[in-house]
Tab-separated table of C-alpha atoms in Angstrom:
chain	number	residue	atom	x	y	z
E	586	MET	CA	-22.537	124.944	150.668
E	587	ILE	CA	-25.155	122.274	149.880
E	588	ASP	CA	-28.219	123.370	147.972
E	589	GLN	CA	-31.065	122.281	150.273
E	590	SER	CA	-33.782	123.126	147.730
E	591	ARG	CA	-33.060	120.030	145.640
E	592	PHE	CA	-33.816	117.810	148.642
E	593	GLN	CA	-37.231	119.383	149.353
E	594	PRO	CA	-39.418	117.101	147.142
E	595	ALA	CA	-37.785	113.952	148.564
E	596	ARG	CA	-38.131	115.266	152.118
E	597	ARG	CA	-41.775	116.185	151.528
E	598	ALA	CA	-42.539	112.681	150.184
E	599	ALA	CA	-40.788	111.144	153.196
E	600	LEU	CA	-42.768	113.312	155.621
E	601	ILE	CA	-46.031	112.343	153.898
E	602	PHE	CA	-45.041	108.703	154.294
E	603	ILE	CA	-44.289	109.199	158.005
E	604	PHE	CA	-47.670	110.952	158.426
E	605	PHE	CA	-49.491	107.968	156.901
E	606	THR	CA	-47.388	105.500	158.877
E	607	VAL	CA	-48.492	107.085	162.149
E	608	LEU	CA	-52.078	107.246	160.885
E	609	ILE	CA	-52.044	103.526	160.002
E	610	ASP	CA	-50.375	102.653	163.324
E	611	ILE	CA	-53.296	104.303	165.112
E	612	LEU	CA	-55.718	102.529	162.797
E	613	ALA	CA	-54.116	99.288	164.014
E	614	PHE	CA	-55.440	100.063	167.459
E	615	GLY	CA	-58.746	101.752	166.718
E	616	LEU	CA	-60.142	99.987	163.684
E	617	ILE	CA	-60.957	96.788	165.488
E	618	ILE	CA	-62.355	98.300	168.702
E	619	PRO	CA	-65.979	98.059	167.481
E	620	VAL	CA	-65.652	94.557	165.997
E	621	LEU	CA	-63.372	92.884	168.543
E	622	PRO	CA	-66.090	91.822	171.032
E	623	HIS	CA	-68.202	90.388	168.197
E	624	LEU	CA	-65.280	88.427	166.796
E	625	ILE	CA	-64.298	87.080	170.204
E	626	LYS	CA	-67.941	86.128	170.848
E	627	ASN	CA	-68.189	84.269	167.548
E	628	ILE	CA	-64.752	82.647	167.612
E	629	GLY	CA	-64.803	81.577	171.259
E	630	ASN	CA	-68.539	80.909	171.715
E	631	TYR	CA	-68.691	83.357	174.632
E	632	ASP	CA	-71.632	85.463	175.697
E	633	PHE	CA	-71.315	89.160	174.948
E	634	GLY	CA	-70.268	90.108	178.497
E	635	GLN	CA	-67.402	87.606	178.488
E	636	ALA	CA	-66.378	88.726	175.001
E	637	ALA	CA	-66.341	92.382	176.088
E	638	MET	CA	-64.202	91.493	179.129
E	639	MET	CA	-61.739	89.575	176.955
E	640	SER	CA	-61.701	92.451	174.467
E	641	GLY	CA	-60.664	94.745	177.329
E	642	TRP	CA	-57.806	92.402	178.225
E	643	PHE	CA	-56.728	92.341	174.579
E	644	SER	CA	-56.610	96.161	174.617
E	645	VAL	CA	-54.595	96.224	177.836
E	646	ALA	CA	-52.105	93.709	176.396
E	647	PHE	CA	-51.854	95.781	173.185
E	648	SER	CA	-51.025	98.951	175.146
E	649	VAL	CA	-48.499	97.276	177.454
E	650	ILE	CA	-46.697	95.647	174.525
E	651	GLN	CA	-46.560	98.974	172.670
E	652	PHE	CA	-45.178	100.608	175.811
E	653	VAL	CA	-42.373	98.027	175.889
E	654	PHE	CA	-41.645	97.901	172.160
E	655	ALA	CA	-41.738	101.626	171.274
E	656	PRO	CA	-38.351	102.360	172.914
E	657	LEU	CA	-36.987	99.048	171.627
E	658	LEU	CA	-37.871	99.948	168.025
E	659	GLY	CA	-36.402	103.406	168.633
E	660	ALA	CA	-33.145	101.842	169.810
E	661	LEU	CA	-33.100	99.460	166.834
E	662	SER	CA	-33.600	102.416	164.502
E	663	ASP	CA	-30.630	104.174	166.116
E	664	ARG	CA	-28.501	101.136	165.439
E	665	TYR	CA	-29.764	99.866	162.057
E	666	GLY	CA	-31.381	102.923	160.512
E	667	ARG	CA	-34.793	104.525	160.724
E	668	ARG	CA	-35.845	103.538	157.198
E	669	ARG	CA	-35.283	99.832	157.760
E	670	VAL	CA	-37.171	99.723	161.064
E	671	ILE	CA	-40.111	101.772	159.769
E	672	LEU	CA	-40.463	99.667	156.611
E	673	ILE	CA	-40.225	96.391	158.534
E	674	SER	CA	-42.896	97.701	160.916
E	675	CYS	CA	-45.199	98.622	158.012
E	676	PHE	CA	-44.742	95.259	156.303
E	677	GLY	CA	-45.140	93.391	159.595
E	678	LEU	CA	-48.388	95.216	160.268
E	679	ALA	CA	-49.730	94.234	156.824
E	680	VAL	CA	-48.847	90.584	157.421
E	681	ASP	CA	-50.321	90.706	160.910
E	682	PHE	CA	-53.641	92.218	159.790
E	683	THR	CA	-53.905	89.425	157.228
E	684	PHE	CA	-53.146	86.876	159.946
E	685	MET	CA	-55.846	88.340	162.195
E	686	ALA	CA	-58.371	88.408	159.343
E	687	LEU	CA	-57.818	84.659	158.961
E	688	ALA	CA	-57.603	83.774	162.692
E	689	THR	CA	-60.053	81.079	163.739
E	690	THR	CA	-59.220	80.671	167.445
E	691	ILE	CA	-58.838	83.039	170.403
E	692	PRO	CA	-55.115	82.161	170.913
E	693	MET	CA	-54.423	82.867	167.216
E	694	PHE	CA	-56.224	86.166	167.505
E	695	PHE	CA	-54.331	87.072	170.674
E	696	ILE	CA	-50.997	86.269	168.983
E	697	GLY	CA	-52.092	88.545	166.144
E	698	ARG	CA	-52.800	91.387	168.570
E	699	VAL	CA	-49.398	90.909	170.188
E	700	ILE	CA	-47.642	91.090	166.818
E	701	SER	CA	-49.795	94.067	165.842
E	702	ALA	CA	-48.759	95.896	169.015
E	703	MET	CA	-45.077	95.177	168.352
E	704	THR	CA	-45.150	96.261	164.709
E	705	SER	CA	-47.285	99.353	165.250
E	706	ALA	CA	-45.041	100.674	168.036
E	707	SER	CA	-43.035	102.762	165.592
E	708	PHE	CA	-43.995	106.195	167.000
E	709	SER	CA	-40.578	106.720	168.563
E	710	THR	CA	-38.899	105.843	165.268
E	711	ALA	CA	-41.244	108.162	163.348
E	712	ASN	CA	-40.483	110.983	165.788
E	713	ALA	CA	-36.759	110.350	165.460
E	714	TYR	CA	-37.049	110.383	161.673
E	715	ILE	CA	-38.817	113.753	161.833
E	716	ALA	CA	-36.049	115.100	164.074
E	717	ASP	CA	-33.399	113.826	161.649
E	718	VAL	CA	-34.811	115.324	158.447
E	719	THR	CA	-36.467	118.528	159.638
E	720	PRO	CA	-34.561	121.722	160.337
E	721	PRO	CA	-34.951	122.905	163.959
E	722	GLU	CA	-37.066	125.907	162.979
E	723	LYS	CA	-39.612	123.652	161.189
E	724	ARG	CA	-39.613	120.780	163.671
E	725	ALA	CA	-42.555	122.024	165.746
E	726	ALA	CA	-44.757	122.195	162.635
E	727	ALA	CA	-43.686	118.698	161.584
E	728	TYR	CA	-44.453	117.309	165.040
E	729	GLY	CA	-47.795	119.116	164.909
E	730	LYS	CA	-48.626	117.269	161.682
E	731	LEU	CA	-47.606	114.002	163.323
E	732	GLY	CA	-49.945	114.812	166.213
E	733	MET	CA	-52.677	115.566	163.685
E	734	ALA	CA	-52.193	112.106	162.115
E	735	PHE	CA	-52.466	110.579	165.585
E	736	GLY	CA	-55.650	112.518	166.328
E	737	ILE	CA	-57.285	111.775	162.978
E	738	GLY	CA	-56.552	108.071	163.323
E	739	PHE	CA	-57.751	107.955	166.917
E	740	VAL	CA	-61.071	109.621	166.056
E	741	LEU	CA	-61.809	108.057	162.681
E	742	ALA	CA	-60.543	104.499	163.200
E	743	PRO	CA	-63.369	103.249	165.458
E	744	ALA	CA	-66.006	104.869	163.214
E	745	ILE	CA	-64.493	103.297	160.095
E	746	GLY	CA	-64.115	99.969	161.894
E	747	GLY	CA	-67.773	100.070	162.915
E	748	LEU	CA	-68.972	100.829	159.395
E	749	LEU	CA	-66.803	98.131	157.851
E	750	GLY	CA	-67.772	95.721	160.634
E	751	ASP	CA	-71.425	96.062	159.618
E	752	VAL	CA	-70.472	94.468	156.306
E	753	SER	CA	-68.249	91.805	157.891
E	754	PRO	CA	-66.394	91.694	161.229
E	755	ARG	CA	-63.227	90.692	159.354
E	756	LEU	CA	-63.409	93.418	156.697
E	757	PRO	CA	-61.621	96.055	158.861
E	758	PHE	CA	-58.610	93.707	159.044
E	759	TRP	CA	-58.479	93.222	155.271
E	760	ILE	CA	-58.749	96.976	154.657
E	761	ALA	CA	-56.051	97.700	157.247
E	762	ALA	CA	-53.801	95.023	155.712
E	763	GLY	CA	-54.217	96.622	152.289
E	764	LEU	CA	-53.479	100.108	153.644
E	765	SER	CA	-50.386	98.866	155.482
E	766	LEU	CA	-49.089	97.047	152.420
E	767	ALA	CA	-49.731	100.066	150.195
E	768	ASN	CA	-47.920	102.277	152.716
E	769	PHE	CA	-44.980	99.866	152.792
E	770	CYS	CA	-44.740	99.938	148.975
E	771	TYR	CA	-44.973	103.730	148.948
E	772	GLY	CA	-42.313	104.037	151.642
E	773	TYR	CA	-40.004	101.556	149.933
E	774	PHE	CA	-39.743	103.927	146.964
E	775	VAL	CA	-39.920	107.361	148.606
E	776	LEU	CA	-38.391	107.008	152.074
E	777	PRO	CA	-34.671	107.753	152.151
E	778	GLU	CA	-32.567	106.876	155.159
E	779	SER	CA	-32.476	109.823	157.520
């Protein structure tokens, strides 16, 4: 019989990492909501109405791409391992936020949003990881914590983005890039393969 107690600290660290991964994935969507119209207005020399319309299209594209890529990342994690896919997603999100912070044209910014949608579509992989490492009797609680991360990110991200956007419209991207990179580094050391 395997002593499960010796795996508890490693499992707890992995679950904390998954919690923050989901939180940062939601930040990817919500952090830029308040600053996106302003950036589009400034970058593309649009009036505010046109910028708001384009911002809406950016959000639609983000959601559609996530809808397509979430099952794809889940399938890749089944084939190549959950750890690898989650870490690549975290690192890709950090690189993408940096790219978007430096974007100087609307097409560059749109490409950044597309990449952001692809790399932040790791919910299915995070859910699968939870299912792999959590005993059935504790799975509901673990999924509840994952839902809490989703909710916290969804509520706080626009507020944080707005506050940071008052300083600079590009600051939310730099902060998100730093958080994603820090999460990648943390996960690289604490996340075992499920």
